[in-house]
mmCIF file of C-alpha atoms in Angstrom:
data_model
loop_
_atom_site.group_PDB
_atom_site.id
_atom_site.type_symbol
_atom_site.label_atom_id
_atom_site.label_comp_id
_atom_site.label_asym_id
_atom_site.label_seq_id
_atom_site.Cartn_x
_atom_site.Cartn_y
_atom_site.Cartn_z
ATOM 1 C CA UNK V 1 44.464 -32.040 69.406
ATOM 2 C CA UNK V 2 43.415 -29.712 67.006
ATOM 3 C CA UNK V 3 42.492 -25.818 67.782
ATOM 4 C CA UNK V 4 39.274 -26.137 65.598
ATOM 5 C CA UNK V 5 36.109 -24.575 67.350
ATOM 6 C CA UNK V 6 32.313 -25.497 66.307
ATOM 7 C CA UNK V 7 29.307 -23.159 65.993
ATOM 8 C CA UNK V 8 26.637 -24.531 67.906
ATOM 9 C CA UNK V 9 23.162 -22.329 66.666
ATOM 10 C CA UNK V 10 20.537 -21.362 69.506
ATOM 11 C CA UNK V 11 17.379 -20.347 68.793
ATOM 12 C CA UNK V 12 16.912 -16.934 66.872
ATOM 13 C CA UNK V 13 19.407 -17.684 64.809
ATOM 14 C CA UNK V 14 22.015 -16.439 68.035
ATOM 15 C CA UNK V 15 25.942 -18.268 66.976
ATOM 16 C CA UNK V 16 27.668 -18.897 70.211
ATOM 17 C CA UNK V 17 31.154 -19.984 69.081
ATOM 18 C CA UNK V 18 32.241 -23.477 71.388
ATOM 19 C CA UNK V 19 36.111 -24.177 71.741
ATOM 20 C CA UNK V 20 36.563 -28.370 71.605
ATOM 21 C CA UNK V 21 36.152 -28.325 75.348
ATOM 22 C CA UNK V 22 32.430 -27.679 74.866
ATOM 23 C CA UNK V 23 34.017 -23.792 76.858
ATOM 24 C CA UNK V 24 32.053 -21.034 75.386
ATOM 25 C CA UNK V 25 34.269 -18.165 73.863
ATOM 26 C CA UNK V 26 34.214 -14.414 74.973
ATOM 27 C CA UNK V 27 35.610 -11.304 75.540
ATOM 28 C CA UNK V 28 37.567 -10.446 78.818
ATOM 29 C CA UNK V 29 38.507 -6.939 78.686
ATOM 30 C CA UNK V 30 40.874 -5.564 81.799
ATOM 31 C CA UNK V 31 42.657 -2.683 82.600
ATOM 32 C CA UNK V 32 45.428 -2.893 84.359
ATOM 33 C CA UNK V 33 48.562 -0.806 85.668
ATOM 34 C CA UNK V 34 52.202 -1.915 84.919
ATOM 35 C CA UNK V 35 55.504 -0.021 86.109
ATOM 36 C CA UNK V 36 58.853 -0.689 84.489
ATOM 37 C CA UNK V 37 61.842 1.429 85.017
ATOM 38 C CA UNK V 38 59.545 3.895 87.212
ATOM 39 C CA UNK V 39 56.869 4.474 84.913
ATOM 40 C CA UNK V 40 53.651 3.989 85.495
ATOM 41 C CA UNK V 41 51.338 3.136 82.242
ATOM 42 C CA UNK V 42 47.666 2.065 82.592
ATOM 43 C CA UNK V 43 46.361 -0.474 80.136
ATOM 44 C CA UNK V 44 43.317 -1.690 78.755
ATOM 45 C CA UNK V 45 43.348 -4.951 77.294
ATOM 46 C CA UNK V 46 41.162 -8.038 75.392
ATOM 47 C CA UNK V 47 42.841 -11.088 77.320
ATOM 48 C CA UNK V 48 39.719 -13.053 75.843
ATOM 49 C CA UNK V 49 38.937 -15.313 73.095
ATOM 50 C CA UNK V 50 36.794 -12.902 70.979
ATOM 51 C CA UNK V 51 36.190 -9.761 70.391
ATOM 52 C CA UNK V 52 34.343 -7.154 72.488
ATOM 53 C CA UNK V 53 32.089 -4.622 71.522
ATOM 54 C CA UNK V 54 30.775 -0.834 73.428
ATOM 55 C CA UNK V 55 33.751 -1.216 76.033
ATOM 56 C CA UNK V 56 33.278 1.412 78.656
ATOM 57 C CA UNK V 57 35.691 1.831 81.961
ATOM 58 C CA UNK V 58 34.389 3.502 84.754
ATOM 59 C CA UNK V 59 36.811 4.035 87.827
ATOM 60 C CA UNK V 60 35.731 4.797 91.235
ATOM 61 C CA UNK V 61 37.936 7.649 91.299
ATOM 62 C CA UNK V 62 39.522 10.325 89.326
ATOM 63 C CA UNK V 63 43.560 10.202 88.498
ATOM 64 C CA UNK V 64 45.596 12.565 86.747
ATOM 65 C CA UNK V 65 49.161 11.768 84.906
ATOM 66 C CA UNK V 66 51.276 13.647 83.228
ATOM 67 C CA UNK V 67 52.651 15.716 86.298
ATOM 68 C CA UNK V 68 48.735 16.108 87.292
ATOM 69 C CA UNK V 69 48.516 17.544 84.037
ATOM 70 C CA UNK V 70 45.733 15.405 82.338
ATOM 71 C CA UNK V 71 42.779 13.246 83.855
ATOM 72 C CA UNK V 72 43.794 10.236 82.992
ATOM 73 C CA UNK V 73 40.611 7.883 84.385
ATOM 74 C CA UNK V 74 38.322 10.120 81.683
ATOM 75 C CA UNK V 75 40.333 9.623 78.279
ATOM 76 C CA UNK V 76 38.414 8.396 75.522
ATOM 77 C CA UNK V 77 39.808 4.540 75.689
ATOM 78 C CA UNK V 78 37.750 4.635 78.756
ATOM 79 C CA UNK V 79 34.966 6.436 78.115
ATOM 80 C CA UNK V 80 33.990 3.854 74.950
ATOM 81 C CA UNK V 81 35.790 1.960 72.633
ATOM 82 C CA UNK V 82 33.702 0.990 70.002
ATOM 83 C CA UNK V 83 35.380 -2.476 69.215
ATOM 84 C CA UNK V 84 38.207 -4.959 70.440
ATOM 85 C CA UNK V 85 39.558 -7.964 69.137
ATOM 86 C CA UNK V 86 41.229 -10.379 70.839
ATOM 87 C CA UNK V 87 44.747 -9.263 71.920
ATOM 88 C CA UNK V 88 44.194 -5.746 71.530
ATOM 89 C CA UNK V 89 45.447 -3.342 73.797
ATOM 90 C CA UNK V 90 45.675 0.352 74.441
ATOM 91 C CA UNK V 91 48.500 1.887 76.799
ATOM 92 C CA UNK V 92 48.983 5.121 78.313
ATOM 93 C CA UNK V 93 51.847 6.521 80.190
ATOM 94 C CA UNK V 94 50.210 7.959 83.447
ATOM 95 C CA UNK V 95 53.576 9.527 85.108
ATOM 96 C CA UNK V 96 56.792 8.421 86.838
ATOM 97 C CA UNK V 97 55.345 6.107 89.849
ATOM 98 C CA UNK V 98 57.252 8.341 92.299
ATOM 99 C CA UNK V 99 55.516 11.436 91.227
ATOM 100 C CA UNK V 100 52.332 10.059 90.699
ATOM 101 C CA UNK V 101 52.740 9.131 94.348
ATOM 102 C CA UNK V 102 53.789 12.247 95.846
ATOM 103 C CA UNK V 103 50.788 14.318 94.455
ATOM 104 C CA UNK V 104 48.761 12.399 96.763
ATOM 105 C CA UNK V 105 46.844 10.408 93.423
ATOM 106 C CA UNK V 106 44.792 7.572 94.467
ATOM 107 C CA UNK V 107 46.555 4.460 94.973
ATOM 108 C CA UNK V 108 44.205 2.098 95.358
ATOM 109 C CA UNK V 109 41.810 2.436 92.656
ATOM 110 C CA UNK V 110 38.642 0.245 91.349
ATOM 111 C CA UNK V 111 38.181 -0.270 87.484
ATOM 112 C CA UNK V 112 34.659 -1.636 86.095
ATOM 113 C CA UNK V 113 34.497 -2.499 82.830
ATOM 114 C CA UNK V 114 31.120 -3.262 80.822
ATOM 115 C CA UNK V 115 31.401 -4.582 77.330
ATOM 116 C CA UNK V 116 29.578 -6.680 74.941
ATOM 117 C CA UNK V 117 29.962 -9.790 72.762
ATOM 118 C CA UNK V 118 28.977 -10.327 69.242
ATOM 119 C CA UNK V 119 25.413 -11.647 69.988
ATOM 120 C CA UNK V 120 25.191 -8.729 71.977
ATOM 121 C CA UNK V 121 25.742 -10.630 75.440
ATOM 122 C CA UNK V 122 26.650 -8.209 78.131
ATOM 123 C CA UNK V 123 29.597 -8.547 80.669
ATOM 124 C CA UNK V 124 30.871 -6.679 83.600
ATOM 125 C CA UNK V 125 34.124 -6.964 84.987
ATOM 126 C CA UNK V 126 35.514 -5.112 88.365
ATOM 127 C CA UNK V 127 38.769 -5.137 89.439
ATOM 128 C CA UNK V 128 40.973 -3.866 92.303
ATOM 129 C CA UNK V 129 44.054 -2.287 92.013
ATOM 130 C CA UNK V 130 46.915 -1.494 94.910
ATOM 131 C CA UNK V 131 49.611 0.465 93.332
ATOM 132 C CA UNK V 132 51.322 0.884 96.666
ATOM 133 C CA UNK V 133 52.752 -2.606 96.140
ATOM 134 C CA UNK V 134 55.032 -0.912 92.704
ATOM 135 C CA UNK V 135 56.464 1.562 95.472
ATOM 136 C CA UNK V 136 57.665 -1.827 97.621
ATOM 137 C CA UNK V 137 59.504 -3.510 94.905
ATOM 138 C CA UNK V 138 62.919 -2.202 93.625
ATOM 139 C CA UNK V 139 66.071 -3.626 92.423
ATOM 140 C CA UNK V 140 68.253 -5.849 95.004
ATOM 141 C CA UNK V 141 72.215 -4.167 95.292
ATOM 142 C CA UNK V 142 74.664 -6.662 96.290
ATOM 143 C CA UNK V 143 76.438 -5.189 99.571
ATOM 144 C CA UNK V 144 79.694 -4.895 97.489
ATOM 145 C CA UNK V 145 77.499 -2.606 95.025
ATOM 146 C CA UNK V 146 76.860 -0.279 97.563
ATOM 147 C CA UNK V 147 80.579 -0.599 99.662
ATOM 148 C CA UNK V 148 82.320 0.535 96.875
ATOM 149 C CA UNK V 149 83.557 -2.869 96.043
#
């Protein structure tokens, strides 16, 4: 199998790039939220095939990081980033998940994302997050961990 893709041409002169599946390529920009070792970060991310263009996040509400220091949900990777390849992401600590949580920040948030392809094709992507389910997981301690043993 080879990883060649074709051009097929519409009219006006539009390109609309075609993987050898006859699957149309495209942007898929999402944000998402990933803890390790306690901290939170917030990510925004080109998981597609090509690049995007005019992102723009909009979340249903506010959140602050930094020991409620800064608004995170209004930085300027969300308010418009002007072009993403594939693969490209941007990452920002929000705060240590336990503090986050205990300043009453919203943990269940909504992220919509608009962005555009080459051609100038629009998408719009929502998606749903439930941070509450980070505060659930920890590590497992073998009973002779915590005995003493």
């Amino acid at each position: 199998r080879s990883n060649l893709h074709s051009v097929r041409i519409r009219p006006r002169n539009v390109a609309v790039v075609m993987d050898n599946n006859g699957s149309r390529r495209r942007p898929e920009v999402i944000v998402d939220f990933v803890v390790e070792e306690g901290m939170l970060d917030v990510c925004l991310r080109n998981v597609g095939d090509s690049s995007a263009y005019r992102v723009r996040t909009a979340f249903d509400k506010p959140f602050y990081g930094l020991d409620g220091e800064k608004l995170i949900s209004s930085m300027r990777m969300f308010r418009e980033v002007a072009f993403m390849p594939p693969g490209k992401e941007f990452r920002q600590f929000v705060d240590m998940l336990g503090r986050y949580s205990k300043r009453k920040e919203p943990m269940r948030l909504k992220a919509t994302v608009s962005y555009r392809d080459r051609a100038g094709n629009r998408y719009q992507d929502t998606m749903a997050h439930d941070l509450r389910v980070y505060l659930e997981l920890g590590r497992a301690r073998l009973a002779s961990e915590t005995k003493g043993g």
